[in-house]
């Protein structure tokens, strides 16, 4: 049996450090906005290379808080348009629409599955005030052409770094490249908590101060509320776990890259298309996406050997039941991905022998 993501084994690989940390917090008796959270914020800000980090409840909240803060600051207003990849996870889009902002879907590039400068240029209208740049599958979506395009038009770049912790572009980490970034520490991410957790990173002090209030009931002084805030805080247990796991993130991302290169050099079957990687350093392989016109065959062949796969994502956001207003949109590449994409297992504990077994099965599909 090869699980897509063996969370039990991955968690066990951090023992006894995790159990020790949890016990320490129980004994300390301080559970929210305490020393673990403050230390994590500092360590994560320095890892990403940003002046500010605000820990919060989950990745969606981190995205929502960024747009909510820009509204509180008067930089975004109701109805402003936000560019967003058509093939992202729905959380990216919900953070836009739940802020009374309007998503403008951009179909991704057919080689990288990322939004490029060309796609951005053709989708942008005069009402576009921000671009939610998603480093999808763990690959950096930032480049100088995209940055120049946004700078020329005064478009704010918000990064969705949920899938790309540790990814590097030109000596800088994703999450430090745009105006602000949202990070998810959902258990299955490259840096995963044992429950929900998220964070915002930015070099914009005003934005950081606004979010620091918004995520704690609009307050930075108990019982004084300056903003109409929400409750979205990271608890001390999750912060302590993330501090432990952060120390091994780079090593684990290196292992992910080694597995990905084993897949890329080993898989050779005209029925499947490998991901096109431009720069291995700018990829942390949260997901290893294959494309195939006979995806069901690939899924079944692997399932027959007890090997789990996933699909990212089976229904594009603009075709979801909750968004009937976008159903008539045509996003050919996002729709093709939804029909042909299949993700192979890829996690730091996967062994060379398991990778070889998966490659053998994929190559035998005829
Ligand atoms: C996981 C994910 C999120 C949401 O994170 P949560 O912590 O589950 O709220 C947002 N965007 C992308 C691209 C994701 O993969």
Short mmCIF file of C-alpha atoms and ligand atoms in Angstrom, two decimals:
data_model
loop_
_atom_site.label_atom_id
_atom_site.label_comp_id
_atom_site.label_asym_id
_atom_site.label_seq_id
_atom_site.Cartn_x
_atom_site.Cartn_y
_atom_site.Cartn_z
CA UNK A 1 0.00 0.00 0.00
CA UNK A 2 1.43 3.40 -0.99
CA UNK A 3 -0.71 6.16 0.47
CA UNK A 4 -0.96 9.50 -1.28
CA UNK A 5 -0.07 11.17 2.01
CA UNK A 6 0.78 9.02 5.08
CA UNK A 7 0.17 11.71 7.71
CA UNK A 8 0.48 9.26 10.60
CA UNK A 9 3.99 8.19 9.53
CA UNK A 10 5.05 11.73 8.65
CA UNK A 11 3.97 12.94 12.11
CA UNK A 12 5.72 9.98 13.80
CA UNK A 13 8.96 10.98 12.08
CA UNK A 14 9.00 14.10 14.29
CA UNK A 15 8.63 12.22 17.56
CA UNK A 16 9.35 12.63 20.38
CA UNK A 17 9.84 16.34 19.62
CA UNK A 18 6.15 16.98 18.89
CA UNK A 19 4.82 15.19 21.99
CA UNK A 20 7.40 16.94 24.16
CA UNK A 21 6.34 20.33 22.84
CA UNK A 22 2.65 19.62 23.33
CA UNK A 23 3.23 18.51 26.92
CA UNK A 24 5.29 21.63 27.59
CA UNK A 25 2.36 23.80 26.47
CA UNK A 26 -0.18 21.89 28.58
CA UNK A 27 2.07 22.41 31.59
CA UNK A 28 2.61 26.07 30.79
CA UNK A 29 -1.17 26.65 30.64
CA UNK A 30 -1.12 29.44 28.02
CA UNK A 31 -2.90 28.54 24.78
CA UNK A 32 -3.41 31.58 22.53
CA UNK A 33 -1.24 34.54 21.48
CA UNK A 34 1.61 33.26 23.60
CA UNK A 35 5.33 32.70 23.29
CA UNK A 36 5.16 29.82 20.75
CA UNK A 37 3.06 31.91 18.37
CA UNK A 38 5.32 34.95 18.76
CA UNK A 39 8.43 32.80 18.20
CA UNK A 40 6.90 31.12 15.15
CA UNK A 41 5.98 34.50 13.65
CA UNK A 42 9.54 35.69 14.08
CA UNK A 43 11.16 32.50 12.78
CA UNK A 44 8.83 32.21 9.80
CA UNK A 45 9.25 35.89 8.85
CA UNK A 46 12.99 35.44 8.88
CA UNK A 47 12.77 32.15 6.92
CA UNK A 48 10.61 33.78 4.22
CA UNK A 49 12.64 36.98 4.28
CA UNK A 50 9.94 39.44 5.32
CA UNK A 51 9.76 42.01 8.11
CA UNK A 52 6.33 40.91 9.32
CA UNK A 53 4.46 37.67 9.88
CA UNK A 54 0.99 37.40 11.40
CA UNK A 55 -0.09 33.88 12.33
CA UNK A 56 -3.77 33.14 11.84
CA UNK A 57 -6.33 30.35 11.76
CA UNK A 58 -5.85 28.87 8.27
CA UNK A 59 -4.78 29.65 4.72
CA UNK A 60 -8.17 30.89 3.60
CA UNK A 61 -8.27 33.36 6.50
CA UNK A 62 -4.77 34.57 5.60
CA UNK A 63 -5.94 35.32 2.05
CA UNK A 64 -9.20 36.88 3.25
CA UNK A 65 -7.42 39.03 5.86
CA UNK A 66 -5.07 40.50 3.24
CA UNK A 67 -7.93 41.65 1.00
CA UNK A 68 -9.97 42.74 4.05
CA UNK A 69 -7.03 44.85 5.25
CA UNK A 70 -6.57 46.49 1.84
CA UNK A 71 -10.26 47.44 2.03
CA UNK A 72 -9.87 48.81 5.56
CA UNK A 73 -6.91 50.87 4.31
CA UNK A 74 -8.96 52.25 1.40
CA UNK A 75 -6.64 50.66 -1.18
CA UNK A 76 -9.31 48.27 -2.48
CA UNK A 77 -13.05 48.99 -2.62
CA UNK A 78 -16.21 47.02 -3.35
CA UNK A 79 -16.34 45.73 -6.92
CA UNK A 80 -12.62 46.12 -7.66
CA UNK A 81 -11.32 43.30 -9.83
CA UNK A 82 -8.70 40.77 -8.78
CA UNK A 83 -6.89 38.59 -11.32
CA UNK A 84 -6.71 34.94 -10.26
CA UNK A 85 -5.65 31.69 -11.99
CA UNK A 86 -8.62 29.67 -13.26
CA UNK A 87 -7.02 26.41 -12.09
CA UNK A 88 -6.48 27.29 -8.42
CA UNK A 89 -8.09 25.77 -5.34
CA UNK A 90 -11.41 27.46 -4.49
CA UNK A 91 -10.05 29.14 -1.32
CA UNK A 92 -8.19 31.70 -3.46
CA UNK A 93 -11.43 32.77 -5.15
CA UNK A 94 -13.56 32.69 -1.98
CA UNK A 95 -11.16 35.16 -0.35
CA UNK A 96 -11.92 37.54 -3.22
CA UNK A 97 -15.70 37.13 -3.47
CA UNK A 98 -16.16 37.10 0.33
CA UNK A 99 -14.59 40.59 0.30
CA UNK A 100 -17.09 41.99 -2.25
CA UNK A 101 -14.32 41.95 -4.85
CA UNK A 102 -14.71 40.50 -8.35
CA UNK A 103 -12.48 37.68 -9.60
CA UNK A 104 -11.11 37.88 -13.14
CA UNK A 105 -10.09 34.37 -14.08
CA UNK A 106 -6.88 33.89 -16.05
CA UNK A 107 -6.35 30.65 -17.94
CA UNK A 108 -2.93 29.15 -17.14
CA UNK A 109 -0.06 28.44 -19.52
CA UNK A 110 -0.25 24.99 -21.11
CA UNK A 111 3.35 24.07 -20.18
CA UNK A 112 3.83 25.37 -16.64
CA UNK A 113 0.15 25.31 -15.58
CA UNK A 114 0.91 28.75 -14.09
CA UNK A 115 -0.41 32.15 -15.15
CA UNK A 116 2.18 33.95 -17.26
CA UNK A 117 2.61 37.54 -18.38
CA UNK A 118 0.77 36.92 -21.66
CA UNK A 119 -2.29 35.43 -19.98
CA UNK A 120 -2.28 38.23 -17.46
CA UNK A 121 -2.02 40.92 -20.13
CA UNK A 122 -4.95 39.57 -22.15
CA UNK A 123 -7.22 39.20 -19.10
CA UNK A 124 -6.46 42.54 -17.39
CA UNK A 125 -9.06 45.33 -17.47
CA UNK A 126 -8.82 48.90 -16.21
CA UNK A 127 -10.69 47.80 -13.07
CA UNK A 128 -8.05 45.20 -12.07
CA UNK A 129 -6.40 46.43 -8.88
CA UNK A 130 -4.74 43.24 -7.65
CA UNK A 131 -3.37 39.93 -8.87
CA UNK A 132 -3.64 36.86 -6.64
CA UNK A 133 -0.53 35.01 -7.76
CA UNK A 134 -0.84 31.32 -6.88
CA UNK A 135 2.40 29.29 -6.78
CA UNK A 136 0.40 26.25 -7.82
CA UNK A 137 1.71 22.70 -7.28
CA UNK A 138 4.78 24.23 -5.55
CA UNK A 139 6.16 26.11 -8.55
CA UNK A 140 7.00 29.81 -8.48
CA UNK A 141 4.58 31.91 -10.57
CA UNK A 142 6.61 35.13 -10.15
CA UNK A 143 8.99 36.35 -12.83
CA UNK A 144 10.30 39.74 -13.90
CA UNK A 145 7.89 40.05 -16.87
CA UNK A 146 4.90 39.50 -14.57
CA UNK A 147 6.31 41.87 -11.95
CA UNK A 148 7.00 44.60 -14.55
CA UNK A 149 3.48 44.25 -15.95
CA UNK A 150 1.91 44.64 -12.49
CA UNK A 151 4.21 47.51 -11.48
CA UNK A 152 3.46 49.48 -14.66
CA UNK A 153 -0.26 49.28 -13.93
CA UNK A 154 -0.12 49.71 -10.16
CA UNK A 155 -1.53 46.21 -9.66
CA UNK A 156 -0.95 44.83 -6.15
CA UNK A 157 0.59 41.35 -6.10
CA UNK A 158 -0.83 39.08 -3.38
CA UNK A 159 0.86 35.68 -3.29
CA UNK A 160 -1.01 32.50 -2.42
CA UNK A 161 1.90 30.48 -1.05
CA UNK A 162 -0.22 27.62 0.33
CA UNK A 163 1.55 25.08 -1.89
CA UNK A 164 5.06 26.52 -2.09
CA UNK A 165 6.69 26.95 1.35
CA UNK A 166 10.44 27.18 0.86
CA UNK A 167 10.34 27.74 -2.89
CA UNK A 168 13.11 30.10 -4.14
CA UNK A 169 13.14 32.55 -7.03
CA UNK A 170 16.33 34.47 -7.78
CA UNK A 171 17.65 34.05 -4.23
CA UNK A 172 14.36 35.08 -2.58
CA UNK A 173 11.59 32.93 -1.21
CA UNK A 174 8.05 32.92 -2.53
CA UNK A 175 6.02 34.77 0.05
CA UNK A 176 8.48 37.69 -0.05
CA UNK A 177 8.15 38.54 -3.76
CA UNK A 178 4.86 40.45 -3.89
CA UNK A 179 3.13 43.03 -1.66
CA UNK A 180 1.79 40.42 0.75
CA UNK A 181 1.49 36.64 0.91
CA UNK A 182 -0.87 34.09 2.44
CA UNK A 183 0.42 30.75 3.72
CA UNK A 184 -1.64 27.69 4.64
CA UNK A 185 -0.35 25.09 7.08
CA UNK A 186 -3.16 22.61 6.41
CA UNK A 187 -1.78 19.18 7.42
CA UNK A 188 -1.11 18.05 3.85
CA UNK A 189 0.97 21.08 2.79
CA UNK A 190 4.79 20.99 2.57
CA UNK A 191 4.83 22.73 5.97
CA UNK A 192 1.79 21.27 7.70
CA UNK A 193 0.33 21.66 11.19
CA UNK A 194 -1.72 18.98 12.97
CA UNK A 195 -4.92 20.90 12.36
CA UNK A 196 -5.74 24.25 10.77
CA UNK A 197 -3.18 27.08 10.73
CA UNK A 198 -2.09 29.88 8.41
CA UNK A 199 -0.05 33.08 8.21
CA UNK A 200 0.40 36.35 6.35
CA UNK A 201 3.86 37.67 5.48
CA UNK A 202 4.59 41.18 4.20
CA UNK A 203 7.10 44.03 4.29
CA UNK A 204 4.25 46.57 4.43
CA UNK A 205 4.08 47.74 8.05
CA UNK A 206 0.69 49.41 7.73
CA UNK A 207 -0.81 46.27 6.20
CA UNK A 208 0.78 44.11 8.92
CA UNK A 209 -0.57 46.35 11.68
CA UNK A 210 -4.05 46.31 10.15
CA UNK A 211 -4.05 42.50 9.87
CA UNK A 212 -2.66 42.13 13.38
CA UNK A 213 -5.80 43.94 14.56
CA UNK A 214 -8.30 42.37 12.15
CA UNK A 215 -7.44 38.78 13.07
CA UNK A 216 -7.96 39.45 16.79
CA UNK A 217 -11.40 41.13 16.85
CA UNK A 218 -10.06 44.36 15.39
CA UNK A 219 -8.08 44.99 18.54
CA UNK A 220 -4.50 45.28 19.66
CA UNK A 221 -5.42 46.42 23.12
CA UNK A 222 -7.86 44.28 25.09
CA UNK A 223 -11.46 45.56 24.87
CA UNK A 224 -10.53 48.41 22.48
CA UNK A 225 -11.75 47.64 18.93
CA UNK A 226 -10.56 49.89 16.11
CA UNK A 227 -11.60 47.66 13.19
CA UNK A 228 -14.58 45.42 12.51
CA UNK A 229 -12.47 42.32 12.96
CA UNK A 230 -12.81 38.56 13.16
CA UNK A 231 -11.30 35.81 15.30
CA UNK A 232 -8.58 33.98 13.36
CA UNK A 233 -5.66 33.04 15.59
CA UNK A 234 -3.06 30.27 15.56
CA UNK A 235 -3.07 28.28 18.79
CA UNK A 236 0.10 27.58 20.76
CA UNK A 237 0.06 23.84 19.92
CA UNK A 238 0.10 24.45 16.16
CA UNK A 239 2.75 27.17 16.49
CA UNK A 240 5.04 24.81 18.46
CA UNK A 241 4.56 22.00 15.92
CA UNK A 242 5.28 24.35 13.01
CA UNK A 243 8.46 25.62 14.70
CA UNK A 244 9.72 22.04 14.89
CA UNK A 245 8.76 21.20 11.31
CA UNK A 246 10.13 24.44 9.85
CA UNK A 247 13.66 23.32 10.80
CA UNK A 248 13.37 20.33 8.46
CA UNK A 249 11.46 22.02 5.64
CA UNK A 250 14.45 22.64 3.35
CA UNK A 251 15.70 19.06 3.76
CA UNK A 252 12.23 17.72 3.02
CA UNK A 253 11.87 19.95 -0.04
CA UNK A 254 15.23 18.62 -1.28
CA UNK A 255 13.90 15.08 -0.89
CA UNK A 256 10.74 16.08 -2.80
CA UNK A 257 12.92 17.42 -5.64
CA UNK A 258 14.94 14.21 -5.75
CA UNK A 259 11.75 12.16 -6.04
CA UNK A 260 10.41 14.47 -8.74
CA UNK A 261 13.60 14.12 -10.78
CA UNK A 262 13.40 10.32 -10.38
CA UNK A 263 9.83 10.47 -11.78
CA UNK A 264 10.88 12.79 -14.60
CA UNK A 265 13.81 10.66 -15.72
CA UNK A 266 11.98 7.36 -15.23
CA UNK A 267 8.51 7.91 -16.64
CA UNK A 268 8.41 7.24 -20.35
CA UNK A 269 4.97 6.48 -21.71
CA UNK A 270 3.37 8.33 -24.65
CA UNK A 271 0.01 8.13 -22.85
CA UNK A 272 1.14 10.47 -20.07
CA UNK A 273 2.67 13.94 -20.15
CA UNK A 274 5.21 14.93 -17.52
CA UNK A 275 5.20 18.39 -15.90
CA UNK A 276 7.60 20.80 -17.63
CA UNK A 277 9.95 22.17 -14.99
CA UNK A 278 11.82 25.34 -15.88
CA UNK A 279 13.91 25.65 -12.76
CA UNK A 280 14.22 22.96 -10.09
CA UNK A 281 15.17 25.54 -7.44
CA UNK A 282 11.92 27.38 -8.07
CA UNK A 283 9.82 24.28 -7.40
CA UNK A 284 9.07 22.48 -4.13
CA UNK A 285 6.83 19.79 -5.67
CA UNK A 286 3.84 20.03 -3.37
CA UNK A 287 2.14 18.09 -6.16
CA UNK A 288 3.51 15.99 -9.01
CA UNK A 289 0.93 16.45 -11.79
CA UNK A 290 0.75 14.08 -14.75
CA UNK A 291 -1.59 14.80 -17.66
CA UNK A 292 -3.25 11.99 -19.58
CA UNK A 293 -6.15 11.65 -21.98
CA UNK A 294 -6.74 8.27 -20.37
CA UNK A 295 -6.53 9.43 -16.75
CA UNK A 296 -8.94 6.75 -15.53
CA UNK A 297 -6.58 4.06 -16.82
CA UNK A 298 -3.66 5.62 -14.90
CA UNK A 299 -5.69 5.89 -11.68
CA UNK A 300 -6.96 2.29 -12.04
CA UNK A 301 -3.56 0.78 -12.89
CA UNK A 302 -2.05 2.33 -9.76
CA UNK A 303 -5.09 1.53 -7.59
CA UNK A 304 -4.81 -2.14 -8.62
CA UNK A 305 -1.40 -2.12 -6.90
CA UNK A 306 -2.80 -0.31 -3.84
CA UNK A 307 -1.21 3.01 -4.84
CA UNK A 308 -3.29 6.12 -4.12
CA UNK A 309 -3.50 9.15 -6.42
CA UNK A 310 -5.42 12.43 -6.32
CA UNK A 311 -6.85 14.91 -8.83
CA UNK A 312 -6.05 18.64 -8.53
CA UNK A 313 -8.80 19.65 -9.20
CA UNK A 314 -11.71 17.69 -10.70
CA UNK A 315 -14.02 20.72 -11.18
CA UNK A 316 -12.60 24.19 -12.02
CA UNK A 317 -13.77 27.02 -9.78
CA UNK A 318 -15.77 28.73 -12.56
CA UNK A 319 -17.82 25.52 -13.01
CA UNK A 320 -18.64 25.07 -9.30
CA UNK A 321 -22.27 25.00 -8.22
CA UNK A 322 -21.74 27.93 -5.83
CA UNK A 323 -20.69 30.24 -8.69
CA UNK A 324 -23.44 29.95 -11.37
CA UNK A 325 -22.54 33.43 -12.67
CA UNK A 326 -19.25 32.07 -14.12
CA UNK A 327 -20.53 28.82 -15.69
CA UNK A 328 -20.54 30.19 -19.24
CA UNK A 329 -16.87 31.26 -19.06
CA UNK A 330 -14.44 29.30 -21.20
CA UNK A 331 -11.06 28.53 -19.61
CA UNK A 332 -9.70 25.82 -21.93
CA UNK A 333 -6.51 24.95 -20.05
CA UNK A 334 -8.12 24.94 -16.60
CA UNK A 335 -10.88 22.72 -18.00
CA UNK A 336 -8.33 20.40 -19.65
CA UNK A 337 -6.45 20.09 -16.35
CA UNK A 338 -9.69 19.18 -14.58
CA UNK A 339 -10.21 16.34 -17.07
CA UNK A 340 -6.64 15.07 -17.51
CA UNK A 341 -4.61 15.84 -14.37
CA UNK A 342 -3.62 13.06 -11.96
CA UNK A 343 -1.21 13.57 -9.04
CA UNK A 344 1.28 10.84 -8.08
CA UNK A 345 2.28 10.28 -4.43
CA UNK A 346 5.13 12.63 -3.49
CA UNK A 347 6.15 13.13 0.13
CA UNK A 348 9.48 13.06 1.98
CA UNK A 349 9.06 9.50 3.31
CA UNK A 350 8.48 7.93 -0.11
CA UNK A 351 11.39 5.51 -0.76
CA UNK A 352 13.38 5.11 -3.97
CA UNK A 353 11.94 1.58 -4.28
CA UNK A 354 8.38 2.89 -4.02
CA UNK A 355 9.08 5.58 -6.62
CA UNK A 356 10.56 2.91 -8.91
CA UNK A 357 7.47 0.73 -8.44
CA UNK A 358 5.18 3.65 -9.35
CA UNK A 359 7.30 4.45 -12.42
CA UNK A 360 7.17 0.79 -13.53
CA UNK A 361 3.38 0.73 -13.29
CA UNK A 362 2.93 4.05 -15.12
CA UNK A 363 5.27 2.87 -17.91
CA UNK A 364 3.35 -0.39 -18.29
CA UNK A 365 0.02 1.31 -19.04
CA UNK A 366 -0.82 0.62 -22.68
C1 LIG B 1 -4.72 24.69 0.76
C2 LIG B 1 -4.89 25.90 -0.06
C3 LIG B 1 -5.52 27.05 0.44
C4 LIG B 1 -6.32 27.07 1.70
O1 LIG B 1 -5.68 26.72 2.83
P1 LIG B 1 -6.50 26.28 4.15
O2 LIG B 1 -5.47 26.32 5.21
O3 LIG B 1 -7.04 24.90 3.88
O4 LIG B 1 -7.59 27.26 4.37
C5 LIG B 1 -5.53 28.19 -0.34
N1 LIG B 1 -4.98 28.20 -1.56
C6 LIG B 1 -4.38 27.11 -2.11
C7 LIG B 1 -3.78 27.21 -3.46
C8 LIG B 1 -4.33 25.92 -1.38
O5 LIG B 1 -3.75 24.85 -1.92
#
